[in-house]
PDB file of C-alpha atoms in Angstrom:
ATOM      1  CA  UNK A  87     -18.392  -2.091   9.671  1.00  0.00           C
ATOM      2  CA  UNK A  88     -15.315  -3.919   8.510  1.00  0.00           C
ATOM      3  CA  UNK A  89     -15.364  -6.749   6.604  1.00  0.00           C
ATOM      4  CA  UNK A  90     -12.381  -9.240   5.575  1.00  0.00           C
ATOM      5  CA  UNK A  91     -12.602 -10.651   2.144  1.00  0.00           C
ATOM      6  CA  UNK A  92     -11.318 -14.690   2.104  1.00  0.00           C
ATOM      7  CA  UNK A  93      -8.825 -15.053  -0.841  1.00  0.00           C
ATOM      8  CA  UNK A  94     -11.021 -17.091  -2.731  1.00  0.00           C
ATOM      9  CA  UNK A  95     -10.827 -15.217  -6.159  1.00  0.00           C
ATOM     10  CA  UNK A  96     -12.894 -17.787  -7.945  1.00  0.00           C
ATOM     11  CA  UNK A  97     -15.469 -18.226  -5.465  1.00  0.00           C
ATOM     12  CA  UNK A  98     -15.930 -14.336  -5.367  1.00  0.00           C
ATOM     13  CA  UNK A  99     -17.907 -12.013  -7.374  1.00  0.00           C
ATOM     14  CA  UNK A 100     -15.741  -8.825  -7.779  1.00  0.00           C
ATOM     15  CA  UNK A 101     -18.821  -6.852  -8.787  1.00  0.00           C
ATOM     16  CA  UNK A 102     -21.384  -7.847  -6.382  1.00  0.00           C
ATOM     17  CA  UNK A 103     -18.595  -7.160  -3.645  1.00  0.00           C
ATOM     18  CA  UNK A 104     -17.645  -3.517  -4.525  1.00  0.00           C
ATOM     19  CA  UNK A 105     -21.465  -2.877  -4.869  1.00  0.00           C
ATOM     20  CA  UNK A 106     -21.173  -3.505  -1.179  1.00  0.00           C
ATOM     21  CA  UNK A 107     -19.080  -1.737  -0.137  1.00  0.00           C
ATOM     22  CA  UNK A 108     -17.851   1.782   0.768  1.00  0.00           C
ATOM     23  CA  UNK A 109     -14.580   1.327   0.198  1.00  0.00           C
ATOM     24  CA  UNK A 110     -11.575  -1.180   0.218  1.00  0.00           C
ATOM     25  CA  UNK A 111      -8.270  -1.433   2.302  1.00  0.00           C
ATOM     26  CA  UNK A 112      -5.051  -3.329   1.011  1.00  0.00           C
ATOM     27  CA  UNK A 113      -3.085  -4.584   3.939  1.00  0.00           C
ATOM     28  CA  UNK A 114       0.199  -5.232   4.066  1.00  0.00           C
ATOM     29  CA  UNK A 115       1.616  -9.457   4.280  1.00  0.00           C
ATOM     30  CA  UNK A 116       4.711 -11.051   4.893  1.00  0.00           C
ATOM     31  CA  UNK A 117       4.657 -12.328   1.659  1.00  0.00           C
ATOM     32  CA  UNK A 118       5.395 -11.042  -2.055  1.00  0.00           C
ATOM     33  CA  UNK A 119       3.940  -9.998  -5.299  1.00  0.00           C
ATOM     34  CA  UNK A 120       5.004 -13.192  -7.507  1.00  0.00           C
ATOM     35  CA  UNK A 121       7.358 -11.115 -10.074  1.00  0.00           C
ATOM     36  CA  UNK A 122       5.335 -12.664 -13.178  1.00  0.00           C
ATOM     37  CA  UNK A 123       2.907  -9.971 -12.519  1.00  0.00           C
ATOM     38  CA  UNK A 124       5.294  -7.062 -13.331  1.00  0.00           C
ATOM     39  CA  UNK A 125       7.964  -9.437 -15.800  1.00  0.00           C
ATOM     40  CA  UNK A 126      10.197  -9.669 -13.127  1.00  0.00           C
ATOM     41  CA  UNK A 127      13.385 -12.158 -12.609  1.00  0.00           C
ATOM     42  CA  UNK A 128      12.182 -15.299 -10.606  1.00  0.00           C
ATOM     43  CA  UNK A 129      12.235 -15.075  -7.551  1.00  0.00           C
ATOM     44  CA  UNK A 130      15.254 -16.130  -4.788  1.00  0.00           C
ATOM     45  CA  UNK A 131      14.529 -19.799  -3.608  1.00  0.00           C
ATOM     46  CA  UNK A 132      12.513 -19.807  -0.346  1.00  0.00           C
ATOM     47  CA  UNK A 133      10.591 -16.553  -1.053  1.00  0.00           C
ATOM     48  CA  UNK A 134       7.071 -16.517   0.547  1.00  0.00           C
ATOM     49  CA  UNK A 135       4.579 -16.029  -1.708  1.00  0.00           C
ATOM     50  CA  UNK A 136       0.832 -15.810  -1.544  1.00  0.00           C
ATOM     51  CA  UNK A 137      -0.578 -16.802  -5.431  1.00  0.00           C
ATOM     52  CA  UNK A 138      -4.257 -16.818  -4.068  1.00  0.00           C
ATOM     53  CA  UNK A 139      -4.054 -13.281  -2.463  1.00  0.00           C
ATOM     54  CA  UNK A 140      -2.539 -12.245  -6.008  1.00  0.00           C
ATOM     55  CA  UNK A 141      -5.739 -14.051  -8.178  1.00  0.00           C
ATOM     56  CA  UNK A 142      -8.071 -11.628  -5.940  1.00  0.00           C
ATOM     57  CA  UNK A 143      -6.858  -8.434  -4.751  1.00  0.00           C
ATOM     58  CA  UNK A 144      -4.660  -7.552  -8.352  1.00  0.00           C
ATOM     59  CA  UNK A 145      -8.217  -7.608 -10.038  1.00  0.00           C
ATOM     60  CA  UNK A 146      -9.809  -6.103  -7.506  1.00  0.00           C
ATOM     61  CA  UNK A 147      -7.963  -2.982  -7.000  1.00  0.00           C
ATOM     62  CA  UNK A 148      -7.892  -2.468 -10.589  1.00  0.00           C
ATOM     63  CA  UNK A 149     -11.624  -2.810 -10.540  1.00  0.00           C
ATOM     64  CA  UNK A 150     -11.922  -0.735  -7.300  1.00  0.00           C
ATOM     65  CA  UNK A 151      -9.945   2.222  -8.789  1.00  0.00           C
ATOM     66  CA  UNK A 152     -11.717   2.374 -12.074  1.00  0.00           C
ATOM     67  CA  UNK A 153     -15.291   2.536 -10.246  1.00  0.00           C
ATOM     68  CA  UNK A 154     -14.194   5.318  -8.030  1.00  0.00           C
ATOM     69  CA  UNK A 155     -14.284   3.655  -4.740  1.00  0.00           C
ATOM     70  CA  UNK A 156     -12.061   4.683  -1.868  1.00  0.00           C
ATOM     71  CA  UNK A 157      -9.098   3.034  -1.630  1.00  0.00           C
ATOM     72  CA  UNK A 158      -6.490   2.491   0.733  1.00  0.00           C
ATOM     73  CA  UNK A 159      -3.051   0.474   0.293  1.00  0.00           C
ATOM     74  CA  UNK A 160      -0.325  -0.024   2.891  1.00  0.00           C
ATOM     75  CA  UNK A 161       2.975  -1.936   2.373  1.00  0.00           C
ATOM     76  CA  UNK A 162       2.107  -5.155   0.028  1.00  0.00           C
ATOM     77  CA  UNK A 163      -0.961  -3.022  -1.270  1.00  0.00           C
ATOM     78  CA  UNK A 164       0.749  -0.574  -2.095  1.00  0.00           C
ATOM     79  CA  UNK A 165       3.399  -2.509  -4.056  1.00  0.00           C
ATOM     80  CA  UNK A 166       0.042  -4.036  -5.697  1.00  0.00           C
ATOM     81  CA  UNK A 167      -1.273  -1.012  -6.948  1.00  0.00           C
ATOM     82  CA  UNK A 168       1.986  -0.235  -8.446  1.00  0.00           C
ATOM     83  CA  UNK A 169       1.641  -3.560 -10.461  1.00  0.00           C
ATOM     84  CA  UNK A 170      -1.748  -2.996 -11.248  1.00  0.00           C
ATOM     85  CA  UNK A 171      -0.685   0.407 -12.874  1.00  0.00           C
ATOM     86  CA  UNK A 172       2.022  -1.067 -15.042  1.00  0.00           C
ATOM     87  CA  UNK A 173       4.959  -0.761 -12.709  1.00  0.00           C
ATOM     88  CA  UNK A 174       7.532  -3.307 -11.618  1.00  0.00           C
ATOM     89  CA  UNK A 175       9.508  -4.037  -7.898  1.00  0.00           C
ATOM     90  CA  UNK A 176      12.697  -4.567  -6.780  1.00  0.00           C
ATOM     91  CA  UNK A 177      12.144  -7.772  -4.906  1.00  0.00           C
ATOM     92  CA  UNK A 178      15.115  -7.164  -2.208  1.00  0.00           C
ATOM     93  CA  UNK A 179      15.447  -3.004  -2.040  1.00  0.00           C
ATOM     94  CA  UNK A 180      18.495  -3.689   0.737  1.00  0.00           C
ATOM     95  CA  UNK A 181      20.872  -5.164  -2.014  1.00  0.00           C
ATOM     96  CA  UNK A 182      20.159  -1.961  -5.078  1.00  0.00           C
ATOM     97  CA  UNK A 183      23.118  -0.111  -4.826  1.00  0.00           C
ATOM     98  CA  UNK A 184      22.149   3.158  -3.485  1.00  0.00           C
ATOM     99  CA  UNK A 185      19.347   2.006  -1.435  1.00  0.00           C
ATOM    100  CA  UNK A 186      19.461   1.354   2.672  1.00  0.00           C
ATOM    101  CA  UNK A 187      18.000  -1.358   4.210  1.00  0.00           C
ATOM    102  CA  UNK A 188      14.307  -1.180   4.400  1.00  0.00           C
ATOM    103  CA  UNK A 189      13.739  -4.162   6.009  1.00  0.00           C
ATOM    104  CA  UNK A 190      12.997  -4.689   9.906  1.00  0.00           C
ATOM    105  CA  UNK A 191      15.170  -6.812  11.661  1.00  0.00           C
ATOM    106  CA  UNK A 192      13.263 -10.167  13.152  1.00  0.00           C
ATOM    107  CA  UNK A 193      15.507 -10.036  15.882  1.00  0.00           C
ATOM    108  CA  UNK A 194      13.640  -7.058  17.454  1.00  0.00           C
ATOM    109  CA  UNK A 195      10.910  -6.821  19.552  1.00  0.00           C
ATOM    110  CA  UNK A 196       7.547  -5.884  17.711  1.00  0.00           C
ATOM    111  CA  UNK A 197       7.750  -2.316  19.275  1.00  0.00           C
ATOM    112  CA  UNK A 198      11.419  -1.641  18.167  1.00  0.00           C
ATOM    113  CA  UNK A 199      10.273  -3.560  14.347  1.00  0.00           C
ATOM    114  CA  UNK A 200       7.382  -0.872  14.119  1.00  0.00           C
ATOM    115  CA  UNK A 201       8.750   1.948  15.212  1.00  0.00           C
ATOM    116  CA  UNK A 202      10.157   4.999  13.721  1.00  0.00           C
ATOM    117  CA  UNK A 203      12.864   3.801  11.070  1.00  0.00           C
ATOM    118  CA  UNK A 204      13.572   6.286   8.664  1.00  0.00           C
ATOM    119  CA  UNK A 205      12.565  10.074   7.492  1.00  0.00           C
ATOM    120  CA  UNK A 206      10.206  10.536   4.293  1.00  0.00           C
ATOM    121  CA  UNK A 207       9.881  13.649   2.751  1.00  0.00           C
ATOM    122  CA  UNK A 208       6.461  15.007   1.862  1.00  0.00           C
ATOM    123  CA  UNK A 209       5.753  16.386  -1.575  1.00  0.00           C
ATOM    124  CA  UNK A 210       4.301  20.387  -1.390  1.00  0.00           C
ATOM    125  CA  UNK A 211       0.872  20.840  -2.232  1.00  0.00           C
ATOM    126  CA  UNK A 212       0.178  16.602  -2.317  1.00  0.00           C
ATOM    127  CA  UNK A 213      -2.302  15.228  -0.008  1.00  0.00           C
ATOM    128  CA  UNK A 214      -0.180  13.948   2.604  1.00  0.00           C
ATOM    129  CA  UNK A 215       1.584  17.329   3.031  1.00  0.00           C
ATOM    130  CA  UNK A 216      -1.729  18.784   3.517  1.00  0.00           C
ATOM    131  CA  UNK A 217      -2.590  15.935   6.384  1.00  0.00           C
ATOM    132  CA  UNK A 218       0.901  16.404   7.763  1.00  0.00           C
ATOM    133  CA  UNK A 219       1.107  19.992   7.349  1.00  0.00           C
ATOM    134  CA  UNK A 220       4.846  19.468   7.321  1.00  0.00           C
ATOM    135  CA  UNK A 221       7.353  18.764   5.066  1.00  0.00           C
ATOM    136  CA  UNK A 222       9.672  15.780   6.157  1.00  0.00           C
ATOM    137  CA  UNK A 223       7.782  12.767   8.886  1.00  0.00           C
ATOM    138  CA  UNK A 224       9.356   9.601  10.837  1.00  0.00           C
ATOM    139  CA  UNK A 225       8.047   6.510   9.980  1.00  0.00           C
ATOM    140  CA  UNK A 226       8.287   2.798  10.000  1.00  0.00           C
ATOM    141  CA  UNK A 227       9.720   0.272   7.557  1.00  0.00           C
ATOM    142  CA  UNK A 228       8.891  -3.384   6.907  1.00  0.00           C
ATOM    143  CA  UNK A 229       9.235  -3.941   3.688  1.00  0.00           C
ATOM    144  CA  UNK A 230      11.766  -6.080   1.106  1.00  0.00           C
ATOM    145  CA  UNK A 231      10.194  -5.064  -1.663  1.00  0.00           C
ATOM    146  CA  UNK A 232      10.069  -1.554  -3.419  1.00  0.00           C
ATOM    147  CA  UNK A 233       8.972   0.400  -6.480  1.00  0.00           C
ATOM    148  CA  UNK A 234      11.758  -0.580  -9.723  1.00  0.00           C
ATOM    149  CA  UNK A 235       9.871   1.279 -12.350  1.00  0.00           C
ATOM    150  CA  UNK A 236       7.173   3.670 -11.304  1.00  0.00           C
ATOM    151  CA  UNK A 237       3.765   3.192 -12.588  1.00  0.00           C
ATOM    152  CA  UNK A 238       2.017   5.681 -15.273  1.00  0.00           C
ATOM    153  CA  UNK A 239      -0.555   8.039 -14.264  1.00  0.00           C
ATOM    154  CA  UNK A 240       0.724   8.649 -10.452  1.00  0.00           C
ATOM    155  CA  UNK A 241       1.642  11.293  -8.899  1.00  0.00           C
ATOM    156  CA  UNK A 242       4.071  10.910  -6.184  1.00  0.00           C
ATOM    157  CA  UNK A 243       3.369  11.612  -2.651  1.00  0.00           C
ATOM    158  CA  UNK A 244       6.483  10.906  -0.384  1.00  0.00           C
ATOM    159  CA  UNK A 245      10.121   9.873  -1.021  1.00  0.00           C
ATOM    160  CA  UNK A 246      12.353   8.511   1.909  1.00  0.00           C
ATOM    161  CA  UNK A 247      15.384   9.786   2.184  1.00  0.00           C
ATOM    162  CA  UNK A 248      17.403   7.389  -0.402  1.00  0.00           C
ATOM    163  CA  UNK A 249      14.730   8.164  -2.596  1.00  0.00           C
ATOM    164  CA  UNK A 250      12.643   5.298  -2.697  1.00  0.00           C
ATOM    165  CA  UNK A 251       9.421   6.229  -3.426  1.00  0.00           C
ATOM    166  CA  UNK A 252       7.083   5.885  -0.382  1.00  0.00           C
ATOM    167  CA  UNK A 253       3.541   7.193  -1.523  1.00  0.00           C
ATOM    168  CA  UNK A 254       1.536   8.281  -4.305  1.00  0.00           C
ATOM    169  CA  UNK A 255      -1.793   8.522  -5.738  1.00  0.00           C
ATOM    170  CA  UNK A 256      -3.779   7.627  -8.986  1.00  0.00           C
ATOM    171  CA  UNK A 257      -4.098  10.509 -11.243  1.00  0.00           C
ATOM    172  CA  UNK A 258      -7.315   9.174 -12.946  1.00  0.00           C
ATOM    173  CA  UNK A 259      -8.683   7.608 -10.210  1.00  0.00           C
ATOM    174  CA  UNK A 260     -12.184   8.971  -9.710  1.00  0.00           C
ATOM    175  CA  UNK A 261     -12.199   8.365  -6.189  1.00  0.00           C
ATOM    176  CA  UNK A 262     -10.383   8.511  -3.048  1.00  0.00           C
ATOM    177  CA  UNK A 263      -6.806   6.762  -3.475  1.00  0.00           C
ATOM    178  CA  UNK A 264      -3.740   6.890  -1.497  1.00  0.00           C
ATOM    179  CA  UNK A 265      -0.721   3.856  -1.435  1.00  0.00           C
ATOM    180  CA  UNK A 266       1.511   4.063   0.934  1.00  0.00           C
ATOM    181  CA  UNK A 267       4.491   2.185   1.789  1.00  0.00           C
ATOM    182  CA  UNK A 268       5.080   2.115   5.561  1.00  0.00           C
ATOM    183  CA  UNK A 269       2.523   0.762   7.853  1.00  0.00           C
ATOM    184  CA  UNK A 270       0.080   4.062   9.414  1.00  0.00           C
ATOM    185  CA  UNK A 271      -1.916   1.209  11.012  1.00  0.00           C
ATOM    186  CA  UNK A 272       0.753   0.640  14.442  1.00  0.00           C
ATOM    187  CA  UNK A 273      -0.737   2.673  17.172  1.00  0.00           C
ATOM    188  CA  UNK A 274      -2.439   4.833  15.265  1.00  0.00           C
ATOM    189  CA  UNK A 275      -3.880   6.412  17.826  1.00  0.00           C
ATOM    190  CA  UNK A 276      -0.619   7.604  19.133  1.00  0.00           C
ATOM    191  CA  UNK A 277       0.400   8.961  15.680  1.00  0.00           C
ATOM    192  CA  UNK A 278      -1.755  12.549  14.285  1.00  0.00           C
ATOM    193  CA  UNK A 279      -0.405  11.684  11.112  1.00  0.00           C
ATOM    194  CA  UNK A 280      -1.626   8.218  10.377  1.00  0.00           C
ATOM    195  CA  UNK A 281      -4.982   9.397  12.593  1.00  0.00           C
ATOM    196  CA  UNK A 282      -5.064  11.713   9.748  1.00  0.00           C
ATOM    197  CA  UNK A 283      -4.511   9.356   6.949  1.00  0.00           C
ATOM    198  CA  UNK A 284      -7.362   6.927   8.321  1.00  0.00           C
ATOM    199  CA  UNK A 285      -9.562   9.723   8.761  1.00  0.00           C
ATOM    200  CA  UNK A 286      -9.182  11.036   4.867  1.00  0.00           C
ATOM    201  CA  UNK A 287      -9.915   7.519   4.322  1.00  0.00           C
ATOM    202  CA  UNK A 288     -13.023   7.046   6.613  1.00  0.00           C
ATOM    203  CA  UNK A 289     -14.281  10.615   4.731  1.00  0.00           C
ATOM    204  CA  UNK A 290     -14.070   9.415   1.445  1.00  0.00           C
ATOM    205  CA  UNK A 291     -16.092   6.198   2.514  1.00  0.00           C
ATOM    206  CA  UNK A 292     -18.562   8.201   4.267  1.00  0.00           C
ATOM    207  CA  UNK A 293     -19.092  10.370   1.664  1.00  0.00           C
ATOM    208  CA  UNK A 294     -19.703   7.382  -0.767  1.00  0.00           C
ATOM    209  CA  UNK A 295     -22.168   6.144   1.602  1.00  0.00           C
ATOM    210  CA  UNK A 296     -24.626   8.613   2.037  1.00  0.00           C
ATOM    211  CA  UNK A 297     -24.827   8.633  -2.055  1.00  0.00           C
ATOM    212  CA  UNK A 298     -25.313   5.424  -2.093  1.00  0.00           C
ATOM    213  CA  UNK A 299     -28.310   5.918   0.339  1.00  0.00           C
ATOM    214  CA  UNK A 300     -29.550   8.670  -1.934  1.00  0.00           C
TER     215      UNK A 300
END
């Protein structure tokens, strides 16, 4: 049963909330990581940010990965675990030389904003590959943001084709963890790659449930 989290970090209890559950998901947001997190430059006038979201789901992820609990992070989650790891963000990927433009166009309709954008290429023997069981996938891109300086301890998972890393996991991470940097959640059902992302997911909580029923 899902359950959405209010971002009321000092309201919360961290603890008492990952006792509860079987594992967490880190959507993605319109707006960005404020770049005191990661010692970044300040940020360009009019940039949305969203300091409360920051107070709770920072901590939390660090607290969810270090108790082994399944997580999942898509788009601004997956720029969060990043941060929470040590690493740092380009806060507008479309202007680093060498980069395209990741960035959807607002101009589109929400079909053409979601859909495929850009190839990624999957790294052999990681866990997407596996899910995939191919080497190079389509997927969509939404994102200003990107990975500057790569956390510690990952492990790359998927680079799109100007190299911007895409995916990775935790290397120490007792649990289930997978970031990702496109958005699996559009019509999922229509995709057997996302299907198969969510379903690793779902697994991993399962499996943490029935111990917890033990």
């Amino acid at each position: 049963m899902p359950c959405m989290l209010p971002v009321l970090a000092n309201e919360l209890d961290i603890d008492e909330i990952l006792a509860r559950v079987d594992g967490v998901l880190f959507t993605g947001s319109p707006s960005d990581i404020e770049p005191h997190h990661y010692d970044g430059e300040p940020s360009a006038p009019g940039t949305l940010h969203d300091p409360h979201r920051d107070a709770l789901t920072l901590p939390l992820a660090q607290r969810a990965l270090h108790n082994g609990i399944p997580v999942l992070a898509i788009c601004r989650g997956f720029q969060e675990l990043n941060v929470v790891m040590g690493g740092s963000l380009h806060q507008k990927v479309h202007e680093v030389e060498g980069y395209h433009r990741h960035k959807e166009n607002p101009e589109d309709t929400i079909d053409v904003q979601y859909g495929p954008s850009h190839p990624i290429d999957l790294i052999e023997g990681g866990l997407l590959h596996g899910l995939a069981s191919q080497s190079r996938v389509m997927v969509n891109s939404l994102h200003g943001q990107g990975v500057a300086r790569l956390a510690k301890g990952v492990t790359v998972e998927a680079v799109a084709d100007d190299g911007l890393v895409e995916a990775f996991q935790i290397d120490e991470a007792p649990g289930f963890n997978l970031a990702v940097q496109w958005h699996p959640e559009w019509q999922a059902t229509k995709n057997d790659f996302s299907m198969a992302i969510f379903k690793a997911f779902g697994d991993a909580c399962r499996s943490r449930a029935a111990k917890r029923q033990v």
